[in-house]
Structures are given as structure tokens and as C-alpha cells.
Coordinates of C-alpha atoms in Angstrom, one line a residue:
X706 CA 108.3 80.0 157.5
X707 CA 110.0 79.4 161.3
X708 CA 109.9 83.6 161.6
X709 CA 106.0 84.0 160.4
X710 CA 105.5 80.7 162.5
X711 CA 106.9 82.8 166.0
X712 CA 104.0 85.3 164.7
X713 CA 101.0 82.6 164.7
X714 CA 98.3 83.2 166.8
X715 CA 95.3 82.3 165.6
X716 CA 93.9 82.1 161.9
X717 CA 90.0 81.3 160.6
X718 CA 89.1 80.5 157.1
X719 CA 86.7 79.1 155.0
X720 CA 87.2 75.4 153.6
X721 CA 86.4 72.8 151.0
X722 CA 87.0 69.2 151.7
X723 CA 86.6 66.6 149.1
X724 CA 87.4 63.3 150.0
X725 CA 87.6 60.9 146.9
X726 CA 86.7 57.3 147.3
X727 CA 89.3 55.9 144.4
X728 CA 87.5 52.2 144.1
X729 CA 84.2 53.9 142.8
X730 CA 85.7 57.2 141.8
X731 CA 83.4 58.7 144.0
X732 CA 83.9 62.7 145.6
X733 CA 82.0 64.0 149.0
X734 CA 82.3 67.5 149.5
X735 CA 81.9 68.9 152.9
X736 CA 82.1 72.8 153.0
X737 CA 82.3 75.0 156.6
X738 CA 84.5 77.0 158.3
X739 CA 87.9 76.6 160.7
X740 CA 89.6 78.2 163.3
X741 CA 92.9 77.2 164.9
X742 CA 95.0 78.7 167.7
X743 CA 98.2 78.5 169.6
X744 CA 98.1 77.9 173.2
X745 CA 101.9 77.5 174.8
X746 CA 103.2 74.9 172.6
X747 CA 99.9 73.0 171.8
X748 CA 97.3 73.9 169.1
X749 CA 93.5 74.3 169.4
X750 CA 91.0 73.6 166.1
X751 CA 87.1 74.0 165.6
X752 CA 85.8 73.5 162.4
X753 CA 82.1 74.2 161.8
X754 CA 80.9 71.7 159.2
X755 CA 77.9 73.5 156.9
X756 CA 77.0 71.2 153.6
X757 CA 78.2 67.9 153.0
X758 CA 77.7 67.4 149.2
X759 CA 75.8 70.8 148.8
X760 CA 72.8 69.8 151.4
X761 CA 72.8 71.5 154.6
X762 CA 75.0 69.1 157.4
X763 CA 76.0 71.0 160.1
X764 CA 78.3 69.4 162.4
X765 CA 80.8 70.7 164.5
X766 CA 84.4 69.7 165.3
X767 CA 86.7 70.4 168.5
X768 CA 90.5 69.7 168.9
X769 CA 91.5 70.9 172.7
X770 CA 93.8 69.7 175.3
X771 CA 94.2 66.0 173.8
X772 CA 90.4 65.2 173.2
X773 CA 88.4 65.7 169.7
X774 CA 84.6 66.3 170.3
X775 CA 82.5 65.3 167.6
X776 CA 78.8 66.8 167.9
X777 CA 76.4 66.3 165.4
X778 CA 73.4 68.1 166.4
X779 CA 70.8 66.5 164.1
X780 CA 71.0 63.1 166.4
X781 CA 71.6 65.5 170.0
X782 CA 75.1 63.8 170.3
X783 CA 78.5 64.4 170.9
X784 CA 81.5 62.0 170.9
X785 CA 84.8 62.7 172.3
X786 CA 87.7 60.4 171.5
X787 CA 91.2 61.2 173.4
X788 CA 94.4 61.0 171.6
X789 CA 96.3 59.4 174.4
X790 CA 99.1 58.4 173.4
X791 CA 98.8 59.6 170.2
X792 CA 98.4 63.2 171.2
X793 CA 102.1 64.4 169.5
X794 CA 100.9 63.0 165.9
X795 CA 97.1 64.5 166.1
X796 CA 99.0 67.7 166.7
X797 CA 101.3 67.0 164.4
X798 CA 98.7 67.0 161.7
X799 CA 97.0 70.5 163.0
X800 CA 100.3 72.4 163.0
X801 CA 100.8 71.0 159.3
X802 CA 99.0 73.5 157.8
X803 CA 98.4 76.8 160.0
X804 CA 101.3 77.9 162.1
X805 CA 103.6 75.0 162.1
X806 CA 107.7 76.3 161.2
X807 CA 109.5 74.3 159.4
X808 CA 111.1 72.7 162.7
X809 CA 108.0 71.4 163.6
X810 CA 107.9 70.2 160.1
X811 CA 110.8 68.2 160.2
X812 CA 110.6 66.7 163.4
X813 CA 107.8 64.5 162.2
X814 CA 107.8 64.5 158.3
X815 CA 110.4 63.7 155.5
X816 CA 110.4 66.9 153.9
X817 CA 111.0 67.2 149.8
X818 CA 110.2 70.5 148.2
X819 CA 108.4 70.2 144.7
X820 CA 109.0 73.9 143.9
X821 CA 107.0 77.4 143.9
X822 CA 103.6 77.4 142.9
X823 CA 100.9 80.1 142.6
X824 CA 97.2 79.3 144.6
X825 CA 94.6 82.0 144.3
X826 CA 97.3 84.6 143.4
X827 CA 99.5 83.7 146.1
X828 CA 103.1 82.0 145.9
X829 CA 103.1 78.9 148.1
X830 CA 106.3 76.3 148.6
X831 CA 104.7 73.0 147.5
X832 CA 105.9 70.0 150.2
X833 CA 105.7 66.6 149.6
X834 CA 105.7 65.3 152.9
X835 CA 106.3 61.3 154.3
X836 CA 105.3 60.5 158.0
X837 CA 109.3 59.8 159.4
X838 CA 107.1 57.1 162.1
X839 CA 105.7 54.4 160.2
X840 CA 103.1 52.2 162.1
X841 CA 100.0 50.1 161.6
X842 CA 97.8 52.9 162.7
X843 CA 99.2 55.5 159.7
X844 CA 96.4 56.9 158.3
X845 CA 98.3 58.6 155.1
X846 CA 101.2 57.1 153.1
X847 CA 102.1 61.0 152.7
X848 CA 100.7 64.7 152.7
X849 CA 101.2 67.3 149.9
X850 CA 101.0 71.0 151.1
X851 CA 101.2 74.2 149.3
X852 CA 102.2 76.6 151.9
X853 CA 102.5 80.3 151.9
X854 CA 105.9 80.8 154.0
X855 CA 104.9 84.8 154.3
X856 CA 102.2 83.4 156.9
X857 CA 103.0 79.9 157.7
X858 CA 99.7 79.1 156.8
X859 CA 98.5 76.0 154.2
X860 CA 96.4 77.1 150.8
X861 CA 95.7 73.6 150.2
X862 CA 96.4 69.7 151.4
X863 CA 96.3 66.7 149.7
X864 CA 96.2 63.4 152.0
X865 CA 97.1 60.3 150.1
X866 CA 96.5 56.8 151.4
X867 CA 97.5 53.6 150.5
X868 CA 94.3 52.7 149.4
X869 CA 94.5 55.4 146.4
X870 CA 91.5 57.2 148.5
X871 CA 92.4 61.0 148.7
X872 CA 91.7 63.9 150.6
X873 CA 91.8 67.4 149.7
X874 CA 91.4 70.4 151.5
X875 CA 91.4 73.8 150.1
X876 CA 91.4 77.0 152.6
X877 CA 90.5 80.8 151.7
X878 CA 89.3 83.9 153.3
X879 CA 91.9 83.2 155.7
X880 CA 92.0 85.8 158.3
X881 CA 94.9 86.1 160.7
X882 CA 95.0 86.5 164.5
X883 CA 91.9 87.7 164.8
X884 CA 90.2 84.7 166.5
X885 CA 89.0 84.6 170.6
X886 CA 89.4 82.2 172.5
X887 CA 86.2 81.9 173.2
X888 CA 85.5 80.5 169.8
X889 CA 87.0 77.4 170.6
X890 CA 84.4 75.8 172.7
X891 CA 81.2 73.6 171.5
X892 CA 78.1 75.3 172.2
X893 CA 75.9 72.0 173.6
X894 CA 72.6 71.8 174.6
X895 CA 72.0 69.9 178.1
X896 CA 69.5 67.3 176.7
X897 CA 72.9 66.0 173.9
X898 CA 74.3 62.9 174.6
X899 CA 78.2 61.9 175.1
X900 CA 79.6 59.1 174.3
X901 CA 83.5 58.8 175.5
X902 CA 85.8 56.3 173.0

């Protein structure tokens, strides 16, 4: 994983996000598309949201030097919230699944491998991972990943948090360092409005 991690560039794919409400058993699935890249030691995201529960929902998502920008063109806005001080953990989760070694790993997470197991005909190390800085503001009690070590790149994520609420995200079509730059900037009209949190 650390020698395919030196190799990471950039990577795109196709995703599935279903995030499961455990009181009412309820699913929302958001479907789009992802890109992320390595800049120095810092990682860039956009993910272009297309269907949230099968009706179109486009939305678009930017992770870039500290800030995520939020635009959702249907209401002509864009929110940016900065990281601050929480910059190191928001990266954290970015490089868990595309690019990340297993340094990077654990630095942040408690690591325990759960075995080899096969996604989409492909043999991924399945991590169970628990955040090693527990704080008020954790979001997830702990992450399961299956990664494929050829590519350092996640298959699939499951966020679990303490409220039995879930998150899953499944990648394919994953393409390799073939991404430009210039894909990672929001394309905003001049009549959107941004709000700063």
C-alpha cells in the first residue's frame, strides 16, 4: 500500500452513497462522480453530486487548500466552510480511501485488519478503523474500508456512528492518474451567492 501510495496522483470514479437513518430504517441514495488529487503533501476532492434517491440533484462539492465549497445550483448558492483547525482530520478522512499509505493510516487511526476480501473481482484488505483522537466533535465512532493495496485506492467505506446511523460509499470505474488539475475548480455563475461559515 505505502509503494502504490508514492504512485498516487490523481484518481476519478463513479460513486454510490447511501446513508442509512437507523431510528426509521430509512436509506438516501446520492449517486455522482469523484475526483481526488495530490498536491505536495495535501489532497484535493470534487465530487459532482447527480441523483439523490434516483431524481435528478445536482450539486457539487469542493475540498481545496482548507475550505469545502458547497454549491447547489438549484437555489444559485454556494457555501464555504474552512477547516481551521481541523484541517489535519478533514484530510485525514480524504486520504482514507484514495492515495493514503498505510503511514498515513496509522498516524490517525487504530488499525485492525479483518482479512482479504473480494469487491467487484478485485482483492481488497478489509480495515476496521477507530479514530486514535477522540473528541466531542467525532463524527464516526469508526470507519470500515476495503482497500485494494495494488492501487491504494478504497472499493468501499462504511462510516458508523454512535447513533447506529451509517454511511456507505461504494466507488467503481475508478480511473487512475488521469485527472487535470483543472477539474478541481467550481464552475459558478456570477449572479450565485456565498455564504462563508
Amino acid at each position: 500500500m505505502d509503494a502504490a501510495s508514492q504512485k498516487f496522483e490523481s484518481a476519478q470514479a463513479d460513486f454510490s452513497w447511501d446513508q442509512l437513518t437507523a431510528v426509521v430504517q430509512s436509506h438516501e441514495i446520492t449517486t455522482g462522480t469523484i475526483a481526488f488529487r495530490r498536491v505536495v503533501s495535501s489532497t484535493e476532492m470534487i465530487a459532482h453530486v447527480k441523483t439523490d434517491n434516483g431524481q435528478p440533484a445536482p450539486k457539487d462539492i469542493l475540498y481545496k487548500n482548507g475550505e469545502l465549497a458547497y454549491y447547489q445550483p438549484a437555489i444559485k448558492q454556494q457555501t464555504i466552510f474552512s477547516t481551521g483547525a481541523n484541517r489535519q482530520q478533514a484530510e485525514g478522512f480524504l486520504t482514507l480511501g484514495f492515495g493514503g499509505s498505510g503511514k498515513d493510516l496509522a498516524a490517525n487511526w487504530i488499525i485492525n485488519f479483518q482479512g482479504m476480501e473480494a469487491i467487484d473481482g478485485t482483492q481488497t484488505a478489509k480495515l476496521d478503523l477507530t479514530p486514535k483522537q477522540v473528541g466531542s466533535n467525532q463524527m464516526f465512532t469508526h470507519v470500515t474500508i476495503w482497500i485494494d493495496p495494488a492501487r491504494a485506492i478504497s472499493l468501499k467505506q462504511v462510516f458508523f456512528q454512535e447513533s447506529g446511523d451509517t454511511r456507505t460509499a461504494i466507488y467503481s470505474n475508478i480511473q487512475m492518474n488521469q485527472v487535470p488539475a483543472s477539474a478541481f475548480a467550481l464552475k459558478i455563475p456570477h449572479d450565485v451567492q456565498t455564504i462563508r461559515k
